Amino acid sequence: MPQDSHFKSTLSVLPHSFQTSFFNRLNHLINYSPTIGLMGKTGSGKSSLINALFQSALSPVSNVSGCTRQAQRFNMTINNHTLTFVDLPGVGESLERDREYHQLYRNLLPELDLIIWVLKADDRAWSSDEQCYRFLTEQCGYQSKRFLFVLNQADKIEPCRQWDEQCHQPSPEQAVNLELKEQAVITAFKPHHPVMTVSAAESFQLTELAEQLIQALPAQASSGVARQLNSTYRTQSVENSARNDFGQCVSDIVDTLIDTLPLPVLIKSTIGTVKNSIVSVAKSLWSLFF
Ligand SMILES: Nc1nc2c(ncn2[C@@H]2O[C@H](COP(=O)(O)OP(=O)(O)O)[C@@H](O)[C@H]2O)c(=O)[nH]1
Ligand SMILES: [Mg+2]
């Protein structure tokens, strides 16, 4: 493993069994392959957003089947690292008494790190989105912190003729209406994370979206997603946030090993005292890994 050498001075005093397990788990963490769910009506701009945010194009993989209810799987790969997207069906369907949807989501939800929910800014009503959201949170038990709501196509908000095409920004009047729409999303969905108002077509506030996405992702997934972002959106804030998550995961690994490895108490306390150095070394190597 190439990372062994960097950790040598910090880890050499520790037992071999610890070193082996540590590198094993570290490797696992570095190679974690994130999966993001996509929700929202057809035409809301899910594909456009993903194509704008990430470096590589999406390629279709096999479909995940729940008989007639299917979710489409896409992925992108850079240097052998894969990021998967699952285009989820459900918005606009009658879900309540549908056992196949239950089955599909029972299978799917546990593997999703986050669901990006795309709403169209100029849509008048999101009742079918709300219905589907309630189904996922109340009946399938998916937590609200696992959803990131995106208000896309901001350029289409009324008065849509006023969009500033030179600066790729809304007019003051549009900005007021976007703010109202954002409030409407908050009222309807009570989202855990801030609602991100963007335009995929106009590259409006995609930096903010990328930063919020990295923050919303679980710690073990954020670095693997940051790795795939378009360089424009791989900002300092994105990198810091992912690096800190990575440090947290490494710290958790050390804690777990202290708890689970059959080692003398004295050795365990020694590992505890070098934990911060291990985490520092790992964080300093973040850009090498990701
Ligand atoms: N004006 C505008 N059009 C958009 C925007 N995002 C997507 N579109 C267009 O909306 C249509 C549907 O987008 P697509 O990404 O295929 O939606 P999906 O069905 O949710 O994957 C396409 O014609 C896109 O070019 C946006 O922010 N502004
Ligand atoms: Mg699409």
JSON list of N, CA and C in Angstrom, two decimals, residues 154-190:
[
{"chain": "A", "resi": 154, "resn": "ALA", "atom": "N", "xyz": [-34.03, 28.02, -11.94]},
{"chain": "A", "resi": 154, "resn": "ALA", "atom": "CA", "xyz": [-34.28, 29.34, -11.36]},
{"chain": "A", "resi": 154, "resn": "ALA", "atom": "C", "xyz": [-34.46, 30.39, -12.45]},
{"chain": "A", "resi": 155, "resn": "ASP", "atom": "N", "xyz": [-33.84, 30.17, -13.59]},
{"chain": "A", "resi": 155, "resn": "ASP", "atom": "CA", "xyz": [-33.94, 31.14, -14.69]},
{"chain": "A", "resi": 155, "resn": "ASP", "atom": "C", "xyz": [-35.36, 31.23, -15.25]},
{"chain": "A", "resi": 156, "resn": "LYS", "atom": "N", "xyz": [-36.18, 30.22, -14.93]},
{"chain": "A", "resi": 156, "resn": "LYS", "atom": "CA", "xyz": [-37.54, 30.21, -15.49]},
{"chain": "A", "resi": 156, "resn": "LYS", "atom": "C", "xyz": [-38.57, 30.86, -14.57]},
{"chain": "A", "resi": 157, "resn": "ILE", "atom": "N", "xyz": [-38.13, 31.34, -13.41]},
{"chain": "A", "resi": 157, "resn": "ILE", "atom": "CA", "xyz": [-39.09, 31.95, -12.48]},
{"chain": "A", "resi": 157, "resn": "ILE", "atom": "C", "xyz": [-39.62, 33.26, -13.10]},
{"chain": "A", "resi": 158, "resn": "GLU", "atom": "N", "xyz": [-40.88, 33.56, -12.82]},
{"chain": "A", "resi": 158, "resn": "GLU", "atom": "CA", "xyz": [-41.49, 34.80, -13.35]},
{"chain": "A", "resi": 158, "resn": "GLU", "atom": "C", "xyz": [-40.84, 36.04, -12.71]},
{"chain": "A", "resi": 159, "resn": "PRO", "atom": "N", "xyz": [-40.71, 37.12, -13.39]},
{"chain": "A", "resi": 159, "resn": "PRO", "atom": "CA", "xyz": [-40.88, 37.30, -14.83]},
{"chain": "A", "resi": 159, "resn": "PRO", "atom": "C", "xyz": [-39.65, 36.77, -15.57]},
{"chain": "A", "resi": 160, "resn": "CYS", "atom": "N", "xyz": [-39.85, 35.64, -16.29]},
{"chain": "A", "resi": 160, "resn": "CYS", "atom": "CA", "xyz": [-38.68, 34.90, -16.80]},
{"chain": "A", "resi": 160, "resn": "CYS", "atom": "C", "xyz": [-37.91, 35.66, -17.89]},
{"chain": "A", "resi": 161, "resn": "ARG", "atom": "N", "xyz": [-38.56, 36.64, -18.49]},
{"chain": "A", "resi": 161, "resn": "ARG", "atom": "CA", "xyz": [-37.86, 37.46, -19.48]},
{"chain": "A", "resi": 161, "resn": "ARG", "atom": "C", "xyz": [-36.77, 38.32, -18.85]},
{"chain": "A", "resi": 162, "resn": "GLN", "atom": "N", "xyz": [-36.85, 38.47, -17.54]},
{"chain": "A", "resi": 162, "resn": "GLN", "atom": "CA", "xyz": [-35.91, 39.39, -16.87]},
{"chain": "A", "resi": 162, "resn": "GLN", "atom": "C", "xyz": [-34.56, 38.75, -16.50]},
{"chain": "A", "resi": 163, "resn": "TRP", "atom": "N", "xyz": [-34.45, 37.47, -16.73]},
{"chain": "A", "resi": 163, "resn": "TRP", "atom": "CA", "xyz": [-33.18, 36.81, -16.35]},
{"chain": "A", "resi": 163, "resn": "TRP", "atom": "C", "xyz": [-32.00, 37.51, -17.00]},
{"chain": "A", "resi": 164, "resn": "ASP", "atom": "N", "xyz": [-30.99, 37.80, -16.21]},
{"chain": "A", "resi": 164, "resn": "ASP", "atom": "CA", "xyz": [-29.80, 38.51, -16.69]},
{"chain": "A", "resi": 164, "resn": "ASP", "atom": "C", "xyz": [-28.86, 37.51, -17.35]},
{"chain": "A", "resi": 165, "resn": "GLU", "atom": "N", "xyz": [-28.91, 37.49, -18.67]},
{"chain": "A", "resi": 165, "resn": "GLU", "atom": "CA", "xyz": [-28.14, 36.48, -19.40]},
{"chain": "A", "resi": 165, "resn": "GLU", "atom": "C", "xyz": [-26.65, 36.80, -19.48]},
{"chain": "A", "resi": 166, "resn": "GLN", "atom": "N", "xyz": [-26.32, 38.06, -19.24]},
{"chain": "A", "resi": 166, "resn": "GLN", "atom": "CA", "xyz": [-24.90, 38.43, -19.23]},
{"chain": "A", "resi": 166, "resn": "GLN", "atom": "C", "xyz": [-24.24, 37.93, -17.95]},
{"chain": "A", "resi": 167, "resn": "CYS", "atom": "N", "xyz": [-24.88, 38.22, -16.85]},
{"chain": "A", "resi": 167, "resn": "CYS", "atom": "CA", "xyz": [-24.29, 37.87, -15.54]},
{"chain": "A", "resi": 167, "resn": "CYS", "atom": "C", "xyz": [-24.82, 36.55, -14.99]},
{"chain": "A", "resi": 168, "resn": "HIS", "atom": "N", "xyz": [-25.72, 35.91, -15.73]},
{"chain": "A", "resi": 168, "resn": "HIS", "atom": "CA", "xyz": [-26.30, 34.63, -15.29]},
{"chain": "A", "resi": 168, "resn": "HIS", "atom": "C", "xyz": [-26.91, 34.74, -13.90]},
{"chain": "A", "resi": 169, "resn": "GLN", "atom": "N", "xyz": [-27.76, 35.76, -13.75]},
{"chain": "A", "resi": 169, "resn": "GLN", "atom": "CA", "xyz": [-28.37, 36.01, -12.45]},
{"chain": "A", "resi": 169, "resn": "GLN", "atom": "C", "xyz": [-29.83, 36.42, -12.60]},
{"chain": "A", "resi": 170, "resn": "PRO", "atom": "N", "xyz": [-30.62, 36.21, -11.53]},
{"chain": "A", "resi": 170, "resn": "PRO", "atom": "CA", "xyz": [-32.02, 36.66, -11.58]},
{"chain": "A", "resi": 170, "resn": "PRO", "atom": "C", "xyz": [-32.10, 38.18, -11.43]},
{"chain": "A", "resi": 171, "resn": "SER", "atom": "N", "xyz": [-33.16, 38.75, -11.96]},
{"chain": "A", "resi": 171, "resn": "SER", "atom": "CA", "xyz": [-33.43, 40.17, -11.72]},
{"chain": "A", "resi": 171, "resn": "SER", "atom": "C", "xyz": [-33.86, 40.31, -10.27]},
{"chain": "A", "resi": 172, "resn": "PRO", "atom": "N", "xyz": [-33.88, 41.53, -9.73]},
{"chain": "A", "resi": 172, "resn": "PRO", "atom": "CA", "xyz": [-34.34, 41.71, -8.35]},
{"chain": "A", "resi": 172, "resn": "PRO", "atom": "C", "xyz": [-35.74, 41.14, -8.13]},
{"chain": "A", "resi": 173, "resn": "GLU", "atom": "N", "xyz": [-36.61, 41.34, -9.12]},
{"chain": "A", "resi": 173, "resn": "GLU", "atom": "CA", "xyz": [-37.97, 40.83, -8.98]},
{"chain": "A", "resi": 173, "resn": "GLU", "atom": "C", "xyz": [-37.98, 39.29, -8.97]},
{"chain": "A", "resi": 174, "resn": "GLN", "atom": "N", "xyz": [-37.18, 38.71, -9.83]},
{"chain": "A", "resi": 174, "resn": "GLN", "atom": "CA", "xyz": [-37.07, 37.24, -9.84]},
{"chain": "A", "resi": 174, "resn": "GLN", "atom": "C", "xyz": [-36.49, 36.73, -8.52]},
{"chain": "A", "resi": 175, "resn": "ALA", "atom": "N", "xyz": [-35.51, 37.47, -8.01]},
{"chain": "A", "resi": 175, "resn": "ALA", "atom": "CA", "xyz": [-34.87, 37.06, -6.75]},
{"chain": "A", "resi": 175, "resn": "ALA", "atom": "C", "xyz": [-35.91, 36.99, -5.63]},
{"chain": "A", "resi": 176, "resn": "VAL", "atom": "N", "xyz": [-36.82, 37.96, -5.62]},
{"chain": "A", "resi": 176, "resn": "VAL", "atom": "CA", "xyz": [-37.89, 37.97, -4.61]},
{"chain": "A", "resi": 176, "resn": "VAL", "atom": "C", "xyz": [-38.77, 36.74, -4.78]},
{"chain": "A", "resi": 177, "resn": "ASN", "atom": "N", "xyz": [-39.13, 36.43, -6.01]},
{"chain": "A", "resi": 177, "resn": "ASN", "atom": "CA", "xyz": [-39.99, 35.26, -6.27]},
{"chain": "A", "resi": 177, "resn": "ASN", "atom": "C", "xyz": [-39.29, 33.94, -5.95]},
{"chain": "A", "resi": 178, "resn": "LEU", "atom": "N", "xyz": [-37.97, 33.91, -6.19]},
{"chain": "A", "resi": 178, "resn": "LEU", "atom": "CA", "xyz": [-37.21, 32.70, -5.85]},
{"chain": "A", "resi": 178, "resn": "LEU", "atom": "C", "xyz": [-37.20, 32.50, -4.34]},
{"chain": "A", "resi": 179, "resn": "GLU", "atom": "N", "xyz": [-37.05, 33.60, -3.63]},
{"chain": "A", "resi": 179, "resn": "GLU", "atom": "CA", "xyz": [-37.06, 33.53, -2.17]},
{"chain": "A", "resi": 179, "resn": "GLU", "atom": "C", "xyz": [-38.40, 32.98, -1.67]},
{"chain": "A", "resi": 180, "resn": "LEU", "atom": "N", "xyz": [-39.49, 33.43, -2.30]},
{"chain": "A", "resi": 180, "resn": "LEU", "atom": "CA", "xyz": [-40.82, 32.94, -1.93]},
{"chain": "A", "resi": 180, "resn": "LEU", "atom": "C", "xyz": [-40.96, 31.45, -2.22]},
{"chain": "A", "resi": 181, "resn": "LYS", "atom": "N", "xyz": [-40.41, 31.02, -3.35]},
{"chain": "A", "resi": 181, "resn": "LYS", "atom": "CA", "xyz": [-40.46, 29.59, -3.71]},
{"chain": "A", "resi": 181, "resn": "LYS", "atom": "C", "xyz": [-39.69, 28.76, -2.70]},
{"chain": "A", "resi": 182, "resn": "GLU", "atom": "N", "xyz": [-38.53, 29.28, -2.32]},
{"chain": "A", "resi": 182, "resn": "GLU", "atom": "CA", "xyz": [-37.71, 28.58, -1.33]},
{"chain": "A", "resi": 182, "resn": "GLU", "atom": "C", "xyz": [-38.50, 28.39, -0.04]},
{"chain": "A", "resi": 183, "resn": "GLN", "atom": "N", "xyz": [-39.17, 29.45, 0.37]},
{"chain": "A", "resi": 183, "resn": "GLN", "atom": "CA", "xyz": [-40.00, 29.37, 1.58]},
{"chain": "A", "resi": 183, "resn": "GLN", "atom": "C", "xyz": [-41.11, 28.33, 1.42]},
{"chain": "A", "resi": 184, "resn": "ALA", "atom": "N", "xyz": [-41.67, 28.28, 0.21]},
{"chain": "A", "resi": 184, "resn": "ALA", "atom": "CA", "xyz": [-42.74, 27.31, -0.05]},
{"chain": "A", "resi": 184, "resn": "ALA", "atom": "C", "xyz": [-42.20, 25.87, 0.06]},
{"chain": "A", "resi": 185, "resn": "VAL", "atom": "N", "xyz": [-40.98, 25.65, -0.39]},
{"chain": "A", "resi": 185, "resn": "VAL", "atom": "CA", "xyz": [-40.38, 24.31, -0.27]},
{"chain": "A", "resi": 185, "resn": "VAL", "atom": "C", "xyz": [-40.18, 23.98, 1.22]},
{"chain": "A", "resi": 186, "resn": "ILE", "atom": "N", "xyz": [-39.72, 24.97, 1.97]},
{"chain": "A", "resi": 186, "resn": "ILE", "atom": "CA", "xyz": [-39.49, 24.75, 3.40]},
{"chain": "A", "resi": 186, "resn": "ILE", "atom": "C", "xyz": [-40.80, 24.39, 4.10]},
{"chain": "A", "resi": 187, "resn": "THR", "atom": "N", "xyz": [-41.85, 25.12, 3.74]},
{"chain": "A", "resi": 187, "resn": "THR", "atom": "CA", "xyz": [-43.17, 24.85, 4.33]},
{"chain": "A", "resi": 187, "resn": "THR", "atom": "C", "xyz": [-43.67, 23.45, 3.96]},
{"chain": "A", "resi": 188, "resn": "ALA", "atom": "N", "xyz": [-43.51, 23.10, 2.69]},
{"chain": "A", "resi": 188, "resn": "ALA", "atom": "CA", "xyz": [-44.07, 21.83, 2.21]},
{"chain": "A", "resi": 188, "resn": "ALA", "atom": "C", "xyz": [-43.29, 20.62, 2.73]},
{"chain": "A", "resi": 189, "resn": "PHE", "atom": "N", "xyz": [-41.96, 20.70, 2.74]},
{"chain": "A", "resi": 189, "resn": "PHE", "atom": "CA", "xyz": [-41.15, 19.50, 3.02]},
{"chain": "A", "resi": 189, "resn": "PHE", "atom": "C", "xyz": [-40.45, 19.53, 4.38]},
{"chain": "A", "resi": 190, "resn": "LYS", "atom": "N", "xyz": [-40.38, 20.71, 4.99]},
{"chain": "A", "resi": 190, "resn": "LYS", "atom": "CA", "xyz": [-39.62, 20.86, 6.24]},
{"chain": "A", "resi": 190, "resn": "LYS", "atom": "C", "xyz": [-38.26, 20.17, 6.15]}
]
